[in-house]
mmCIF file of C-alpha atoms in Angstrom:
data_model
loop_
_atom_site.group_PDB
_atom_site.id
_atom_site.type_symbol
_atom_site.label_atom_id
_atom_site.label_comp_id
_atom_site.label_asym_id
_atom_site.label_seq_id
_atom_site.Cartn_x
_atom_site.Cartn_y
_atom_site.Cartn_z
ATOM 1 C CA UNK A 1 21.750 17.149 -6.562
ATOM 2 C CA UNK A 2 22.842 19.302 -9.348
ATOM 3 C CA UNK A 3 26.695 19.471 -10.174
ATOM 4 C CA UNK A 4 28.111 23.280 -11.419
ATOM 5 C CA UNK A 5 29.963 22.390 -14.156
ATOM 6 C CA UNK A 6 32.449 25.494 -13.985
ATOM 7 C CA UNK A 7 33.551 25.063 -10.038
ATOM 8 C CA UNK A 8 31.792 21.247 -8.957
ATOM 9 C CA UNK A 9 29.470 22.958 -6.182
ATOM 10 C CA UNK A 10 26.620 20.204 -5.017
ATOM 11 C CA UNK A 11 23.421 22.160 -5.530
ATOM 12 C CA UNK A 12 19.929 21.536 -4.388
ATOM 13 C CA UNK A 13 17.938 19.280 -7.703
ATOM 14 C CA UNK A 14 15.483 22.778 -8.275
ATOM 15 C CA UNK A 15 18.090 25.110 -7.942
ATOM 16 C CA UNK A 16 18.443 27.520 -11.321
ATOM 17 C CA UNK A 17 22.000 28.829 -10.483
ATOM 18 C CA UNK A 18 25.221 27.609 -8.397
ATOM 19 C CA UNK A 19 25.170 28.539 -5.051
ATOM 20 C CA UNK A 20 29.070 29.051 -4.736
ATOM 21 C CA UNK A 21 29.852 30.994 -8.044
ATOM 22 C CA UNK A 22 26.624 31.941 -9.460
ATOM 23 C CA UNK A 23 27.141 30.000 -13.041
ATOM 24 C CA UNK A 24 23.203 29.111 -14.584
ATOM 25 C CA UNK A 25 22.762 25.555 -13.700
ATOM 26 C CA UNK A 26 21.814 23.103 -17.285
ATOM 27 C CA UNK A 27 17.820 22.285 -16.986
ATOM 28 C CA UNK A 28 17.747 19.321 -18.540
ATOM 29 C CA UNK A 29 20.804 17.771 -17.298
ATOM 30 C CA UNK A 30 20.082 15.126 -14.845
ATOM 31 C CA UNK A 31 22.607 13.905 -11.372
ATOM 32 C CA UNK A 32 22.643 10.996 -9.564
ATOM 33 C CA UNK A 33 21.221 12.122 -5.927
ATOM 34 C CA UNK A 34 23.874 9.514 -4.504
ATOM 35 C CA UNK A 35 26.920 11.130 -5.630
ATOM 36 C CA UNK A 36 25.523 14.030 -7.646
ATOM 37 C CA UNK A 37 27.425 12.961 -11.090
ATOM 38 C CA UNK A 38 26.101 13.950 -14.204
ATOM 39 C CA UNK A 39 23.855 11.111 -15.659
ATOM 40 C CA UNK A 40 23.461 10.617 -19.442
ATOM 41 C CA UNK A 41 19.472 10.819 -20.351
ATOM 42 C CA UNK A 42 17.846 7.175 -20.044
ATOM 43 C CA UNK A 43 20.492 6.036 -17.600
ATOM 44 C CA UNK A 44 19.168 3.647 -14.738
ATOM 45 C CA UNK A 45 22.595 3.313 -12.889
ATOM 46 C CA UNK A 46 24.644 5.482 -12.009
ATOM 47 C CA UNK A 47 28.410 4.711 -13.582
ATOM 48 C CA UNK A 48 30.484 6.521 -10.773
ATOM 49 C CA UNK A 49 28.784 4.804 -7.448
ATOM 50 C CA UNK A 50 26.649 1.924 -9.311
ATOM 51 C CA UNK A 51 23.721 2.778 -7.423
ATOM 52 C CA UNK A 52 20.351 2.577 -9.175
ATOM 53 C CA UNK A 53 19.093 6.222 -9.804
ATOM 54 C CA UNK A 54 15.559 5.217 -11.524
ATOM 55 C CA UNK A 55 13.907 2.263 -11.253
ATOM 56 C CA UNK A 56 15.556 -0.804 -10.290
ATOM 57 C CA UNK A 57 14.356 -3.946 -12.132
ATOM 58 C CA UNK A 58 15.675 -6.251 -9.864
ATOM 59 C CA UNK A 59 13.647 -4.562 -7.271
ATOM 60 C CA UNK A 60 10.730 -6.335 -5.336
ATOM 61 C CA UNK A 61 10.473 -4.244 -2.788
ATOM 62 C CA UNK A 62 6.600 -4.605 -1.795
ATOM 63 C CA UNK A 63 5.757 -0.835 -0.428
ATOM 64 C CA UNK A 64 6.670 -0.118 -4.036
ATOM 65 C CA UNK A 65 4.304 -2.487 -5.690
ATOM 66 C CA UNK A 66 1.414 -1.289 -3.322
ATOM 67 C CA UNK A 67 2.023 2.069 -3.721
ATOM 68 C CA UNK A 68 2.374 2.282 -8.165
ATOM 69 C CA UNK A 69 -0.699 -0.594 -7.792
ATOM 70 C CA UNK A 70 -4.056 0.660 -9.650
ATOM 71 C CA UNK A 71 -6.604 1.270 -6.551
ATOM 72 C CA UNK A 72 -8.775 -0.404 -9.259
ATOM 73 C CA UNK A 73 -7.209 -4.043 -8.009
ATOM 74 C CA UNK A 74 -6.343 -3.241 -4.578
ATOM 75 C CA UNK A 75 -10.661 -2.921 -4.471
ATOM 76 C CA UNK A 76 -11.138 -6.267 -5.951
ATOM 77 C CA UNK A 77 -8.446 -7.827 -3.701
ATOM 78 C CA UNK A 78 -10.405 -6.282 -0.801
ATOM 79 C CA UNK A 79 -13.860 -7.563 -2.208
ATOM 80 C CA UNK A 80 -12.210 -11.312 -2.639
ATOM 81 C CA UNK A 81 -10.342 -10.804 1.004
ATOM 82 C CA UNK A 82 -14.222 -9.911 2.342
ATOM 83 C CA UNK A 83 -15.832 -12.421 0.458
ATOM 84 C CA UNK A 84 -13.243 -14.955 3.110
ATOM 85 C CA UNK A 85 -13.735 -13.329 5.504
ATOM 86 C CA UNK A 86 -17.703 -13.815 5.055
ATOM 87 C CA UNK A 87 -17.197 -17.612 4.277
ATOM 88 C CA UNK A 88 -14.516 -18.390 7.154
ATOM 89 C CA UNK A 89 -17.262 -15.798 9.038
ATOM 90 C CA UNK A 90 -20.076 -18.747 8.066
ATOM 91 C CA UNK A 91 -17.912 -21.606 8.695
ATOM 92 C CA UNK A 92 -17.487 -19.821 12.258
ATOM 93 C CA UNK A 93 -21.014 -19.659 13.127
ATOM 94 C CA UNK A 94 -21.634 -23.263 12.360
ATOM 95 C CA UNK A 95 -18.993 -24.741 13.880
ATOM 96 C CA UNK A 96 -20.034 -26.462 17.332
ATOM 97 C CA UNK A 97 -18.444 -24.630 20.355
ATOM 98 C CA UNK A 98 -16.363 -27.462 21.746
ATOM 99 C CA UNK A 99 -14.062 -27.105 18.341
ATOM 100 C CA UNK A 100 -14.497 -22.876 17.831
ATOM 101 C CA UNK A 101 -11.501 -21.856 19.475
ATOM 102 C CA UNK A 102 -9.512 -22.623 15.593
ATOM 103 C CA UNK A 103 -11.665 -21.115 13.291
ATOM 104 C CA UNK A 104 -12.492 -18.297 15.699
ATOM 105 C CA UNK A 105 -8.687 -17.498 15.851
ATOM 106 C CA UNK A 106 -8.192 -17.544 12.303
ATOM 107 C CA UNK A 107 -11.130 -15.333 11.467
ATOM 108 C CA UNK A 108 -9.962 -12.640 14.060
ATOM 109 C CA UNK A 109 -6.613 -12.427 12.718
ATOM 110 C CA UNK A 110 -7.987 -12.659 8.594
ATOM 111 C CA UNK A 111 -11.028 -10.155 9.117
ATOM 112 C CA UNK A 112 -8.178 -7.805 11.314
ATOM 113 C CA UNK A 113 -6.087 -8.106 8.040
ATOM 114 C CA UNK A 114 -9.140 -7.081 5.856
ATOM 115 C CA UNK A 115 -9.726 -3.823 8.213
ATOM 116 C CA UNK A 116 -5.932 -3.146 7.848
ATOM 117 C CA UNK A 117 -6.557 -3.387 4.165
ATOM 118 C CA UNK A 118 -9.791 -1.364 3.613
ATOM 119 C CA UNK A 119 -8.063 1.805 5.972
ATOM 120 C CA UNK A 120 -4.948 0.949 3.721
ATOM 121 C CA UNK A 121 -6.800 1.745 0.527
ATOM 122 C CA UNK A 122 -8.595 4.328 1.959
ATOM 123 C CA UNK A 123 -5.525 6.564 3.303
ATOM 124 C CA UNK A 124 -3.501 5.735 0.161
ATOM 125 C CA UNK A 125 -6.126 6.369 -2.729
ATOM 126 C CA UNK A 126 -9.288 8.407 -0.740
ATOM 127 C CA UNK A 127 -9.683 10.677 -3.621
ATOM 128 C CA UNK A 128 -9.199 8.558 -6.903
ATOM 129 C CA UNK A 129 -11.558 8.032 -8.913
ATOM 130 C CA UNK A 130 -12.183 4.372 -10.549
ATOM 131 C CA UNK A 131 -14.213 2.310 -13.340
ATOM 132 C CA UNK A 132 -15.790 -0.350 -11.441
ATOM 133 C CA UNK A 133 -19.802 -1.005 -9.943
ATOM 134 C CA UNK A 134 -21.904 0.801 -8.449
ATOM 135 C CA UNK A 135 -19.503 4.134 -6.899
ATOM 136 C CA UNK A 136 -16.883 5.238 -8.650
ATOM 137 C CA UNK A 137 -14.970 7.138 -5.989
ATOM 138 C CA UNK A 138 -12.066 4.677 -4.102
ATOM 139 C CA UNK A 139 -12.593 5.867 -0.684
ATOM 140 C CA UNK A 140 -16.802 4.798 -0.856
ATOM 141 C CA UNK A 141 -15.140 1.248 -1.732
ATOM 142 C CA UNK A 142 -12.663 1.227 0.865
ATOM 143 C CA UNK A 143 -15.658 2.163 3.121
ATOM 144 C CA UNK A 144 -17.467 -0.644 1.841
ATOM 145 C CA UNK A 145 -14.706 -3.102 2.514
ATOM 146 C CA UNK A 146 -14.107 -1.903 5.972
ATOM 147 C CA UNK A 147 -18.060 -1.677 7.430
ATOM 148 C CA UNK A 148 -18.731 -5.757 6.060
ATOM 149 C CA UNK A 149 -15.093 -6.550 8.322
ATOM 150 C CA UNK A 150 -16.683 -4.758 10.718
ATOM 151 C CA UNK A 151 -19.855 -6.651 10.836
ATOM 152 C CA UNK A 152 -17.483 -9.697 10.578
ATOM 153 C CA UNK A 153 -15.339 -8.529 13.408
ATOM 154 C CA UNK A 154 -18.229 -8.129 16.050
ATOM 155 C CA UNK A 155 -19.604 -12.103 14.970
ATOM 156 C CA UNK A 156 -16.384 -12.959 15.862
ATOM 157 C CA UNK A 157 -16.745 -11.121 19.499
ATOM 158 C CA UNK A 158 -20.074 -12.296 20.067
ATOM 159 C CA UNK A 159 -19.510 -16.230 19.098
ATOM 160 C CA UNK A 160 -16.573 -15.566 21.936
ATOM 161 C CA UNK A 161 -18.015 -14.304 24.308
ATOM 162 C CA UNK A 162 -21.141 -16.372 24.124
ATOM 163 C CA UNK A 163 -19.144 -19.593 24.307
ATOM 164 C CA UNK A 164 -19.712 -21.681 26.857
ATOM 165 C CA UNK A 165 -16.266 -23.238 26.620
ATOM 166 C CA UNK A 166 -14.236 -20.236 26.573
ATOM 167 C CA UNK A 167 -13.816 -20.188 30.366
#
């Protein structure tokens, strides 16, 4: 929120002049959108209600670090989580049916995860474009990521429903 300086009207943050007595709001001057003071340039807290009005670095909130992540590592995260799922995925299939009900379980719930993942990346970063094999558009990756967990996914359904033990 912009502050007039000549009567102390809150004002909308794009708004060019005061909405109470018309006075030309300052450009360049920036307001803490808590309390709407006027905040001196490089400023990370605000000195009037302490709140944090750019970046906190005590801040680990993890939506944040997903969404200012480079979709360039979120791709190789979901290649590594794939490459699991593909060796839990073996370890499934050779494991003898009296002892699947485990593994099964835990490859449900990490190749789940990995489809959570790949749609994550997908929806988040469908039209970035990065340096890495093959492609170089995100959402081809994400596609990638999500038809292998797939695959994965319906092993998983058919070693359960073809066990004799699950009954």
């Amino acid at each position: 929120m912009k502050k007039c300086s000549k009567c102390g009207e809150n004002n909308s943050n794009d708004a060019k002049y005061c909405t109470k007595c018309g006075t030309t709001l300052a450009e360049n001057l920036k307001y803490c959108p808590y309390c709407g003071s006027k905040l001196e340039p490089g400023v990370l807290k605000c000195k009037h209600c302490g709140e944090w009005v750019q970046n906190n670095p005590n801040n680990t909130n993890i939506t944040d670090a997903l969404n200012n992540q480079d979709p360039k590592i979120l791709i190789i995260i979901g290649y590594l989580a794939t490459i699991i799922s593909f060796i839990i995925t073996m370890i499934m299939l050779d494991t003898p049916y009296i002892m699947l009900s485990g593994i099964l379980t835990l490859n449900f719930i990490w190749v789940f995860l990995c489809l959570i993942y790949g749609a994550y990346i997908f929806l988040k970063h469908e039209n970035e474009v990065i340096d890495l094999i093959g492609t170089n558009l995100v959402k081809i990756h994400a596609i990638v990521i999500i038809a292998i967990n797939v695959i994965f996914l319906l092993l998983c359904i058919f070693a359960f429903t073809y066990n004799p033990f699950a009954y």
